[in-house]
PDB file of C-alpha atoms and ligand atoms in Angstrom:
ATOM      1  CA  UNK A   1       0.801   9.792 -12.905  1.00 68.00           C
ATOM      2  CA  UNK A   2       3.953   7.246 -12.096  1.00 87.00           C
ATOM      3  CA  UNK A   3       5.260   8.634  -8.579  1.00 93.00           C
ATOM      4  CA  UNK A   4       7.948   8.084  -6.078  1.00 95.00           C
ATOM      5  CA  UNK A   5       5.743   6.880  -2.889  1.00 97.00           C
ATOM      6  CA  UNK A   6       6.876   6.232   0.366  1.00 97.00           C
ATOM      7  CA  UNK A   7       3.852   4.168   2.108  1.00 98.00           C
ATOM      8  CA  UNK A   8       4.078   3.877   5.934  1.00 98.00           C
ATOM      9  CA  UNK A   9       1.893   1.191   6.980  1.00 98.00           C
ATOM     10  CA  UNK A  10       1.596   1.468  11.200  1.00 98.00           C
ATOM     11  CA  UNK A  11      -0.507  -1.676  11.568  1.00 98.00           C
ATOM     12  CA  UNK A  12      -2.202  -1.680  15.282  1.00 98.00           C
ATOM     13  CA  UNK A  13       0.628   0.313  16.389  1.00 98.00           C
ATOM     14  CA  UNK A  14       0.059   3.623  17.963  1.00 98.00           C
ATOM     15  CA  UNK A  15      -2.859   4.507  19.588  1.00 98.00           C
ATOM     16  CA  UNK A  16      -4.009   8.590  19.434  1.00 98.00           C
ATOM     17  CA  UNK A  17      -1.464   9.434  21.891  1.00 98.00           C
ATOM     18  CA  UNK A  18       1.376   7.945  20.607  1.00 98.00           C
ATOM     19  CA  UNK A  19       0.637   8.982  16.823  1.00 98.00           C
ATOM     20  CA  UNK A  20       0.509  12.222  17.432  1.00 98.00           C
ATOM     21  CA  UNK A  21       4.339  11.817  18.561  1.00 98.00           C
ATOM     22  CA  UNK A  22       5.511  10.071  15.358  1.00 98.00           C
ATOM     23  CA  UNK A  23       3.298  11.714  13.337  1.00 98.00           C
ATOM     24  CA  UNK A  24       4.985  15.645  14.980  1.00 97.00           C
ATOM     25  CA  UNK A  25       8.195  14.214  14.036  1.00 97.00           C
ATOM     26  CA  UNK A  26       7.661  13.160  10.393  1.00 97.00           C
ATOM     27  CA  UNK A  27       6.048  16.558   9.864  1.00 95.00           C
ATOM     28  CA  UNK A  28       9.314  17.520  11.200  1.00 95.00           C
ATOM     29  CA  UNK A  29      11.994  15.525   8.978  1.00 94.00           C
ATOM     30  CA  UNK A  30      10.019  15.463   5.825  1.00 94.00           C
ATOM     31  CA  UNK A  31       9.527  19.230   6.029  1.00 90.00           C
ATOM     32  CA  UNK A  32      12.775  20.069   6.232  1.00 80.00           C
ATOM     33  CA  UNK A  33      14.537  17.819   3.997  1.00 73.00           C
ATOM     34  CA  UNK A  34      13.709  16.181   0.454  1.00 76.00           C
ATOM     35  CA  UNK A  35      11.747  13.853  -0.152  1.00 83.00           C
ATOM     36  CA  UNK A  36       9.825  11.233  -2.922  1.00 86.00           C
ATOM     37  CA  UNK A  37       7.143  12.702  -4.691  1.00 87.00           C
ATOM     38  CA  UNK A  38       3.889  11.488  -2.113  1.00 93.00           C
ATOM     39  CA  UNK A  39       4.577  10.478   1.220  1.00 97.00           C
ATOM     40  CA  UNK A  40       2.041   9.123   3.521  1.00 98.00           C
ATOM     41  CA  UNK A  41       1.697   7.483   6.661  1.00 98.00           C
ATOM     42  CA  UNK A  42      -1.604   4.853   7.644  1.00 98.00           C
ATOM     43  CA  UNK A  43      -2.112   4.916  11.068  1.00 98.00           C
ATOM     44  CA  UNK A  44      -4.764   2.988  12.789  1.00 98.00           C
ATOM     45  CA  UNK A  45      -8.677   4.325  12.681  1.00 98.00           C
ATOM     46  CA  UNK A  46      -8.633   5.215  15.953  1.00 98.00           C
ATOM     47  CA  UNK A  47      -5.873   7.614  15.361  1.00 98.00           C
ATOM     48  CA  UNK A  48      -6.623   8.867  12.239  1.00 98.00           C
ATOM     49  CA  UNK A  49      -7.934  12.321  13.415  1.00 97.00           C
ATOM     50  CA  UNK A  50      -5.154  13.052  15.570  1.00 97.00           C
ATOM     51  CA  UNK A  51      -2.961  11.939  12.559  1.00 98.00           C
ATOM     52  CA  UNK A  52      -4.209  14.396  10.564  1.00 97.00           C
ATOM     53  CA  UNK A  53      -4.182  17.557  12.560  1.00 96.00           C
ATOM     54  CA  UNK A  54      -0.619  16.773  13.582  1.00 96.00           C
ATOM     55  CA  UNK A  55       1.027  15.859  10.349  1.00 94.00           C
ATOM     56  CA  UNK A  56       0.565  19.273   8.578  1.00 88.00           C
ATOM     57  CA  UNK A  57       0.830  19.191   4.832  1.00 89.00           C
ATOM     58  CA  UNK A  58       3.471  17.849   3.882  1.00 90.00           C
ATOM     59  CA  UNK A  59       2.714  13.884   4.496  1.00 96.00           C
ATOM     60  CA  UNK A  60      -1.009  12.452   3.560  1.00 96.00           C
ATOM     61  CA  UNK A  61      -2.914  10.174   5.565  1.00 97.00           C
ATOM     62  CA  UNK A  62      -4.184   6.798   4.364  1.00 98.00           C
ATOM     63  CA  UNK A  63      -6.681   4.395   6.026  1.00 98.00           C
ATOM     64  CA  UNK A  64      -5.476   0.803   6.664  1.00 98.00           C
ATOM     65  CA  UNK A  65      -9.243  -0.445   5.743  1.00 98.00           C
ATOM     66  CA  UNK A  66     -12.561   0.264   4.916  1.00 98.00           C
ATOM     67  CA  UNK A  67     -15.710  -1.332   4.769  1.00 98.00           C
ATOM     68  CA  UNK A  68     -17.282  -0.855   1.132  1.00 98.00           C
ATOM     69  CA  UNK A  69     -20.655   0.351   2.023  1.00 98.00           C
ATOM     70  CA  UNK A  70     -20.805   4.326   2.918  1.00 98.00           C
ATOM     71  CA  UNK A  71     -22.844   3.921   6.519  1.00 98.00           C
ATOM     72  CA  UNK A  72     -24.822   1.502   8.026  1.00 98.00           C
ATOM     73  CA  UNK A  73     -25.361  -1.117  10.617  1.00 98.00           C
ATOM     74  CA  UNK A  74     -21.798  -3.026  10.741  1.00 98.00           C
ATOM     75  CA  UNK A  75     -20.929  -2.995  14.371  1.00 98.00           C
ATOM     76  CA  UNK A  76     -16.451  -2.375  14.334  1.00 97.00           C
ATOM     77  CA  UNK A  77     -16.342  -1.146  10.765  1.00 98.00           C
ATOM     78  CA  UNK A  78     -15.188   1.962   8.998  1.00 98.00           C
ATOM     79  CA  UNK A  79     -15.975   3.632   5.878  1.00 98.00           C
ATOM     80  CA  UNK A  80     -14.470   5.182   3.003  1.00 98.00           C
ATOM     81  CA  UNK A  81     -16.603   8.391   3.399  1.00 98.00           C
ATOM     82  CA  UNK A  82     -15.640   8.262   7.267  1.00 98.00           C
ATOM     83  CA  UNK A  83     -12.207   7.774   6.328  1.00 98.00           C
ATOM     84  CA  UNK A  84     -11.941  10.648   4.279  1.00 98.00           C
ATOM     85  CA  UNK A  85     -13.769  12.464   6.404  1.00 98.00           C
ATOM     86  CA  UNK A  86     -11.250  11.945   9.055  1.00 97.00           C
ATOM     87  CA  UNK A  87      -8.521  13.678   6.441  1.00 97.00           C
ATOM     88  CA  UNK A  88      -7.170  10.017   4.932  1.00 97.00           C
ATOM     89  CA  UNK A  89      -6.388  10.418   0.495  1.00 97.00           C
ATOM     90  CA  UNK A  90      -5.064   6.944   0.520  1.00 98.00           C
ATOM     91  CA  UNK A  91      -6.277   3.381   1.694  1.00 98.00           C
ATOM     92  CA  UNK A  92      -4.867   0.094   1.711  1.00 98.00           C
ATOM     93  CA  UNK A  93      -6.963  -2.814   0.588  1.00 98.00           C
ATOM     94  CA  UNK A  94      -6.481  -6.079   0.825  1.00 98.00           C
ATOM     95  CA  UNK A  95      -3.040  -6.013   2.770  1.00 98.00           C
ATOM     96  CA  UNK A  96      -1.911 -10.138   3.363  1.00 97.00           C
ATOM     97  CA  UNK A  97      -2.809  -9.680   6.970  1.00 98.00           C
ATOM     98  CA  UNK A  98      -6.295  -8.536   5.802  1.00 98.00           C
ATOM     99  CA  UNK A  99      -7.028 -11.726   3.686  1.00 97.00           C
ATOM    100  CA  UNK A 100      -4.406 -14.144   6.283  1.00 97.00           C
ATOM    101  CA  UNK A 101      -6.777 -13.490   9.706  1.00 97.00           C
ATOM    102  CA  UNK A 102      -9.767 -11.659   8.665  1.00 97.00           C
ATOM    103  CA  UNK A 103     -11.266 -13.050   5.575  1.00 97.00           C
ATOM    104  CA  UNK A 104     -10.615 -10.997   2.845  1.00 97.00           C
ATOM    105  CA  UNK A 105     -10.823 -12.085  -0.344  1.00 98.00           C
ATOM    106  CA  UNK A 106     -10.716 -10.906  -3.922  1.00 98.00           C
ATOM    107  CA  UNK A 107     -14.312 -10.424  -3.887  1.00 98.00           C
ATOM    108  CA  UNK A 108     -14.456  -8.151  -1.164  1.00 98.00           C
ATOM    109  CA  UNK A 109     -11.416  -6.543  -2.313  1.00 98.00           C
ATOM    110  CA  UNK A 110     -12.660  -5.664  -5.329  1.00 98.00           C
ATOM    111  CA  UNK A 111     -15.890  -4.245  -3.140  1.00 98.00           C
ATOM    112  CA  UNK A 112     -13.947  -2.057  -0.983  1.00 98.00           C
ATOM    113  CA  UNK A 113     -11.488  -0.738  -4.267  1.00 98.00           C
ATOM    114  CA  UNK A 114     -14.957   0.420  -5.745  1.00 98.00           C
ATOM    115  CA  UNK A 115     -16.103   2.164  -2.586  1.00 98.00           C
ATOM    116  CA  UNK A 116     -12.662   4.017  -2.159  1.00 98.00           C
ATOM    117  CA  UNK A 117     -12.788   5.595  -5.732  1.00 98.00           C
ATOM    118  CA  UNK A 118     -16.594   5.978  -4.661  1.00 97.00           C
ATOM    119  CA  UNK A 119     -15.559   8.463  -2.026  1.00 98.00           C
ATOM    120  CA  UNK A 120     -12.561  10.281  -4.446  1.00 97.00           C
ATOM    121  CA  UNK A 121      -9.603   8.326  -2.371  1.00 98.00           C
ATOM    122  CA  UNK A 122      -6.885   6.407  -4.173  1.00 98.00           C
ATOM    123  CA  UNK A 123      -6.728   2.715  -3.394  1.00 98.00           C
ATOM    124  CA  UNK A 124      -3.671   1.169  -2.290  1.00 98.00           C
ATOM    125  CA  UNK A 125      -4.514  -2.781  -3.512  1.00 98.00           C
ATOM    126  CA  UNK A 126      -1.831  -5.282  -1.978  1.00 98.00           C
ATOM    127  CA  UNK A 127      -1.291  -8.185  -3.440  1.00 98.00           C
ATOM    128  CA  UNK A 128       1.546 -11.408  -3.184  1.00 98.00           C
ATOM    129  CA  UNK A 129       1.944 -14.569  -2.896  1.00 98.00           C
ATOM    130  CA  UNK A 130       3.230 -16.901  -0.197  1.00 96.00           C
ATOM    131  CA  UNK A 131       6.413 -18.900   0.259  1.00 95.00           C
ATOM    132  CA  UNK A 132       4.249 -22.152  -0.257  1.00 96.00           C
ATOM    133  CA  UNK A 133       2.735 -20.593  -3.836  1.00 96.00           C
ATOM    134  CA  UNK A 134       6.438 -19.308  -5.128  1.00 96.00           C
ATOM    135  CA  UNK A 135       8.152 -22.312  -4.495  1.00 94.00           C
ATOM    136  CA  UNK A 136       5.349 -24.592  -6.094  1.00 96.00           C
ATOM    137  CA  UNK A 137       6.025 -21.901  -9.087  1.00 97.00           C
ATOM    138  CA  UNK A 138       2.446 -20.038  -9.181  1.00 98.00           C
ATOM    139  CA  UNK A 139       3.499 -16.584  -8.218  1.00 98.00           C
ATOM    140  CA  UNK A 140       2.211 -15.531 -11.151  1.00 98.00           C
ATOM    141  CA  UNK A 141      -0.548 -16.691 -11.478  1.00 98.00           C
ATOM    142  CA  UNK A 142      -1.421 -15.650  -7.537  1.00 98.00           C
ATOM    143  CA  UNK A 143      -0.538 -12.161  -8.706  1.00 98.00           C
ATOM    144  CA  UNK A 144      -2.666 -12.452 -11.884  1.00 98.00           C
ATOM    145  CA  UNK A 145      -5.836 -14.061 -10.149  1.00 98.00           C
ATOM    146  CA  UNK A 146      -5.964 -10.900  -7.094  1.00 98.00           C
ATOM    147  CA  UNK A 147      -5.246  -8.085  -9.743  1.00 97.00           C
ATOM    148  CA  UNK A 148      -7.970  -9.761 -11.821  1.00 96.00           C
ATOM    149  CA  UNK A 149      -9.972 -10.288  -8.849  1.00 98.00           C
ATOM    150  CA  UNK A 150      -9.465  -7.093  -6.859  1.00 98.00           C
ATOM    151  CA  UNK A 151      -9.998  -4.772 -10.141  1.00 97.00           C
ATOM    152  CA  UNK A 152     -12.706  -5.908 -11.358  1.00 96.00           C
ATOM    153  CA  UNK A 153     -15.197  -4.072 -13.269  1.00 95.00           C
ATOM    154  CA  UNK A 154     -12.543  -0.583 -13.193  1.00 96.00           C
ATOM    155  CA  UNK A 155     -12.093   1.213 -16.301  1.00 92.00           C
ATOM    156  CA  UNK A 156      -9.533   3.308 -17.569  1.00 91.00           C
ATOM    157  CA  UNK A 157     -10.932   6.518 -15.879  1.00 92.00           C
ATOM    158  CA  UNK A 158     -11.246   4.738 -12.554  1.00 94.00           C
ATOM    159  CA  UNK A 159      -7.924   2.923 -12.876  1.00 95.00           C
ATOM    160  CA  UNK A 160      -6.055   5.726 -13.475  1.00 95.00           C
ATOM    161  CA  UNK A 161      -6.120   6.875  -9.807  1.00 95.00           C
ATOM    162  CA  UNK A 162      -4.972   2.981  -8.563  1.00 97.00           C
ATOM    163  CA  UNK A 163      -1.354   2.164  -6.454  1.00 98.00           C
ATOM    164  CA  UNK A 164      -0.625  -1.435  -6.408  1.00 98.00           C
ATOM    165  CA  UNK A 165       1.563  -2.519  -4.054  1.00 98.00           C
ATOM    166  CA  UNK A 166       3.444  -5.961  -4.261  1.00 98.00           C
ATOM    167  CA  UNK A 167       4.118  -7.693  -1.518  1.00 98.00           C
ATOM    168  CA  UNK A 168       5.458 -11.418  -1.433  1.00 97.00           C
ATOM    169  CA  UNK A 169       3.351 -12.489   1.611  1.00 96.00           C
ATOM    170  CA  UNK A 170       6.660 -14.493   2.918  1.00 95.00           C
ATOM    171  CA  UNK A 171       9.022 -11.212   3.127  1.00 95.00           C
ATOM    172  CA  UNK A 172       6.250  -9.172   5.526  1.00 94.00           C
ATOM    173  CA  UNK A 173       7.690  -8.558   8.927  1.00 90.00           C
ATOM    174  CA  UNK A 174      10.363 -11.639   8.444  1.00 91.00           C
ATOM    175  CA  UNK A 175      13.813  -9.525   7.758  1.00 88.00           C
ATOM    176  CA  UNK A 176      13.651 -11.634   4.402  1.00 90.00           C
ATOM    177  CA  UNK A 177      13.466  -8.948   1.806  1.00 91.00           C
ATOM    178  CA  UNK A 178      13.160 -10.185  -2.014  1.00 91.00           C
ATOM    179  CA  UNK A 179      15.888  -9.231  -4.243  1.00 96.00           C
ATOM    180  CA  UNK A 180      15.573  -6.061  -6.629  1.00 97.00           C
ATOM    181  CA  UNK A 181      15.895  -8.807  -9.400  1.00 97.00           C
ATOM    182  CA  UNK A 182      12.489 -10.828  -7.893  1.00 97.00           C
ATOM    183  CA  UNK A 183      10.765  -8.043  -7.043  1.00 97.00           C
ATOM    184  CA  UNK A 184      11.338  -5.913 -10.563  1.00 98.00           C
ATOM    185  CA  UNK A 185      10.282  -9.222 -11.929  1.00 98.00           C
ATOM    186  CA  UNK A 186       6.710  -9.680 -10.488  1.00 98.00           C
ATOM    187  CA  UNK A 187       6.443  -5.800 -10.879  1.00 98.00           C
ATOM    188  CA  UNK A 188       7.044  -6.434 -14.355  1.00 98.00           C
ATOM    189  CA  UNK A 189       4.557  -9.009 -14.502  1.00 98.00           C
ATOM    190  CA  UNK A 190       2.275  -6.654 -12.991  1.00 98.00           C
ATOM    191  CA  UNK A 191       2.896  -3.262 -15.351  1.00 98.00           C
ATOM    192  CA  UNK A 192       2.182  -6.090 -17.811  1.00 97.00           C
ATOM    193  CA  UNK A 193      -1.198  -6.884 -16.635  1.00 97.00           C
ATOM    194  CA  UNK A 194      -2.233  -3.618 -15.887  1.00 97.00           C
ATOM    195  CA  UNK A 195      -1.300  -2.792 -19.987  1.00 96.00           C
ATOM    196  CA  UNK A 196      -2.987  -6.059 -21.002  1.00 96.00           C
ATOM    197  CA  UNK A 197      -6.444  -4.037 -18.858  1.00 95.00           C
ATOM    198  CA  UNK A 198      -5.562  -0.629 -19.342  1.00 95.00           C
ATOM    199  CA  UNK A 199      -3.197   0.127 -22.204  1.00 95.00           C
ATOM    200  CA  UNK A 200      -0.386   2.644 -21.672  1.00 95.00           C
ATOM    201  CA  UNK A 201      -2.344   4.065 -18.712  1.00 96.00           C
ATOM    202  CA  UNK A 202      -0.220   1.125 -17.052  1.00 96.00           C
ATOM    203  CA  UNK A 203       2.857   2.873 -17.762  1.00 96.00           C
ATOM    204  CA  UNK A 204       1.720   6.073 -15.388  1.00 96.00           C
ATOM    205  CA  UNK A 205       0.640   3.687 -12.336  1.00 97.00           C
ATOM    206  CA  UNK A 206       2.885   3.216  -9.994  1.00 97.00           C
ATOM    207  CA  UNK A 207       3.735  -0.125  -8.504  1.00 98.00           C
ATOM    208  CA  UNK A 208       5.000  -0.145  -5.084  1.00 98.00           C
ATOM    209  CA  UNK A 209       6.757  -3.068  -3.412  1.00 98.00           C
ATOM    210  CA  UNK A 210       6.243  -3.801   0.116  1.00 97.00           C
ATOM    211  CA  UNK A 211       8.188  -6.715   3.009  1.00 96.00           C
ATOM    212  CA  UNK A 212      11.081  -5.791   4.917  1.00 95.00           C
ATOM    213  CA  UNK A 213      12.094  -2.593   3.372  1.00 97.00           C
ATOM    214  CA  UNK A 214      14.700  -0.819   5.642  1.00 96.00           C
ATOM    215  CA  UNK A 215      17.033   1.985   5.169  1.00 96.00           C
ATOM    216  CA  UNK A 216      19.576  -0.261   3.889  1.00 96.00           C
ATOM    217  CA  UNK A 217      17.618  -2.276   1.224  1.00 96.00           C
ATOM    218  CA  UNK A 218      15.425   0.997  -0.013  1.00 97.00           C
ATOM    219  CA  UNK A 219      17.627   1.963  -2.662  1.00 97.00           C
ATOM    220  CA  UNK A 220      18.795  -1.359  -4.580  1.00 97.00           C
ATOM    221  CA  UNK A 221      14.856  -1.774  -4.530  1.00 97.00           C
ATOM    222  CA  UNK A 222      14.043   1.942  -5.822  1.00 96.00           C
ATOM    223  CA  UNK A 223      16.716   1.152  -8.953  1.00 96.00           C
ATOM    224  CA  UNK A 224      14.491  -1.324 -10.561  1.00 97.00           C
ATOM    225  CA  UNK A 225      12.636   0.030 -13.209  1.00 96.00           C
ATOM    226  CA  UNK A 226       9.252  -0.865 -12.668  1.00 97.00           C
ATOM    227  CA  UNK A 227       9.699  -0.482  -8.508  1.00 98.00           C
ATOM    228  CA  UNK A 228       8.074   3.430  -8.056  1.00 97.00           C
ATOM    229  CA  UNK A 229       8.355   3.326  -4.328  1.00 97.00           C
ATOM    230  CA  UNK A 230       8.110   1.187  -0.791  1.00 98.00           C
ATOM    231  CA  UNK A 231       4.939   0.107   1.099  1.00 98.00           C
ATOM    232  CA  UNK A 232       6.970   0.006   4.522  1.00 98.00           C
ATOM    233  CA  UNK A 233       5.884  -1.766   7.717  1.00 98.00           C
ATOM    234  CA  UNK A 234       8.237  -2.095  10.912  1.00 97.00           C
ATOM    235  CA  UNK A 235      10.321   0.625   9.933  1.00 97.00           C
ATOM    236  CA  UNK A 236       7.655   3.108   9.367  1.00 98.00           C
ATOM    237  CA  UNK A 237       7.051   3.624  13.231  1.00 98.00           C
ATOM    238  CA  UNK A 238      10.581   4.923  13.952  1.00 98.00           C
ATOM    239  CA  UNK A 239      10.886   8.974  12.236  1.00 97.00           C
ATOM    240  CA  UNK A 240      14.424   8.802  11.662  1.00 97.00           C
ATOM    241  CA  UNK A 241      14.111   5.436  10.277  1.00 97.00           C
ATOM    242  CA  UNK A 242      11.423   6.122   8.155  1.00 97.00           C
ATOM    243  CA  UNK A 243      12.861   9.473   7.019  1.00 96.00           C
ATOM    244  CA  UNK A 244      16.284   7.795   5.688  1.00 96.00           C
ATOM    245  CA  UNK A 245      14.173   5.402   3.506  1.00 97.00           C
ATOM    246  CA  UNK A 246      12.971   8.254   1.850  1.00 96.00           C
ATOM    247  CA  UNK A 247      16.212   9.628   1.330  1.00 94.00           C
ATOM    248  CA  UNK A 248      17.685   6.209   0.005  1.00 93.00           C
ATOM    249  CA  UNK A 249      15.045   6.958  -2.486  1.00 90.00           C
TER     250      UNK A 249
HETATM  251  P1  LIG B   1       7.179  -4.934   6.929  1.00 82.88           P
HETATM  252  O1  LIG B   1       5.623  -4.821   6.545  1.00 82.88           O
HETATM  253  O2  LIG B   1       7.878  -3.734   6.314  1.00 82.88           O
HETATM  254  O3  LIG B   1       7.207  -4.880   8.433  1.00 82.88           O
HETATM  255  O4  LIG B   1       7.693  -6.206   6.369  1.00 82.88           O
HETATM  256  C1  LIG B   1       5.200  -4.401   5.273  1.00 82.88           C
HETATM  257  C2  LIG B   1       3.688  -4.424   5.188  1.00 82.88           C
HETATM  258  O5  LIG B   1       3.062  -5.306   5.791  1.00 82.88           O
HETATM  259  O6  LIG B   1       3.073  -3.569   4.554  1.00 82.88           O
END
């Protein structure tokens, strides 16, 4: 089903302590006031727990990353059955800082999507290209190759429960925020791909965009057609902040 999300990436902000405060006051805002269709907040492993008991029911919890076998031997990692044991309905795979300092790649991507459907969570796969790839031109086909890459081997019946989220790898935590005309057009592209894979199941997924959304861009973005909500970093860690996105929505 296409839905209004508001995604609150926390990155390794907030340790258990601390995101139990945000997390009291978003239960706070967003149960009060409106708000999009699915809300929810990805705070770091460690605080995932406290996340959960603290946010109510209102906002879902998502995992920033999982590792795509269910248990095992990997010293530091976490899994999608851990995750979701832990409360999180959502997880982000291969976010740009993922593939930028820790190796991911469309491979493993497409490893930890299957393991996240494994465990009945809905993947959040990020994908964008880099200031380098849009000026030589090959957006596109950057887009193309991790969609390709990171869905691989998903049918219908598995897709149907996907988010992408675009985000241009050069608008991430820079203040530079694409236009609603460049990002509706690589959403576009995107819808288009997933139709090309999936028929008009493309045309109920919804396609997030993500880099330097604040409470003053959110709603130029959320006009564009094919833009069904924001994947939001910096400004997810302040409640009030956070909370007037939404509204802009
Ligand atoms: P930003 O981060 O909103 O701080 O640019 C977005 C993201 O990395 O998901």
């Amino acid at each position: 089903m296409r839905r209004r999300l508001l995604l609150g990436n926390w990155k390794m902000f907030k340790g258990p302590t601390d995101s139990r405060a945000l997390a009291k006051a978003l239960a706070e805002k967003f149960g009060a006031g409106s708000k999009p269709d699915t809300v929810v907040v990805f705070p770091p492993a460690l605080s995932l727990s406290t996340v959960h008991e603290a946010l109510g029911s209102t906002i879902a919890l998502g995992a920033q990353n999982v590792h795509w076998e269910k248990e095992g031997a990997f010293t530091g990692e976490n899994s999608a059955v851990h995750a979701a044991d832990a409360g999180a309905t959502y997880v982000l795979v291969g976010h740009s800082e993922r593939r930028t300092y820790f190796g991911e790649t469309d491979e493993t991507a497409n490893r930890r999507v299957k393991a996240v459907l494994a465990a009945g969570l809905t993947p959040v796969l990020c994908v964008g290209e880099t200031l380098a790839e849009r000026d030589a031109n090959t957006t596109e086909d950057v887009v193309k190759r991790q969609m390709l890459g990171g869905l691989g081997g998903l049918d219908a019946q598995a897709a149907a429960r996907l988010v992408i989220a675009y985000e241009p790898v050069w608008a991430i935590g820079t203040g530079r925020v694409a236009t609603p005309e460049q990002a509706q057009a690589v959403h576009t592209y995107i819808r288009q791909q997933l139709r090309l894979a999936y028929g008009t199941l493309a045309d109920n997924l919804s396609i997030v965009y993500g880099g330097s959304v604040k409470a003053d861009n959110a709603a130029s973005l959320m006009s564009q057609n094919d833009i069904d909500g924001a994947l939001v970093g910096g400004a997810s860690l302040d409640a009030n902040v956070f909370f007037a996105i939404g509204q802009a929505f």
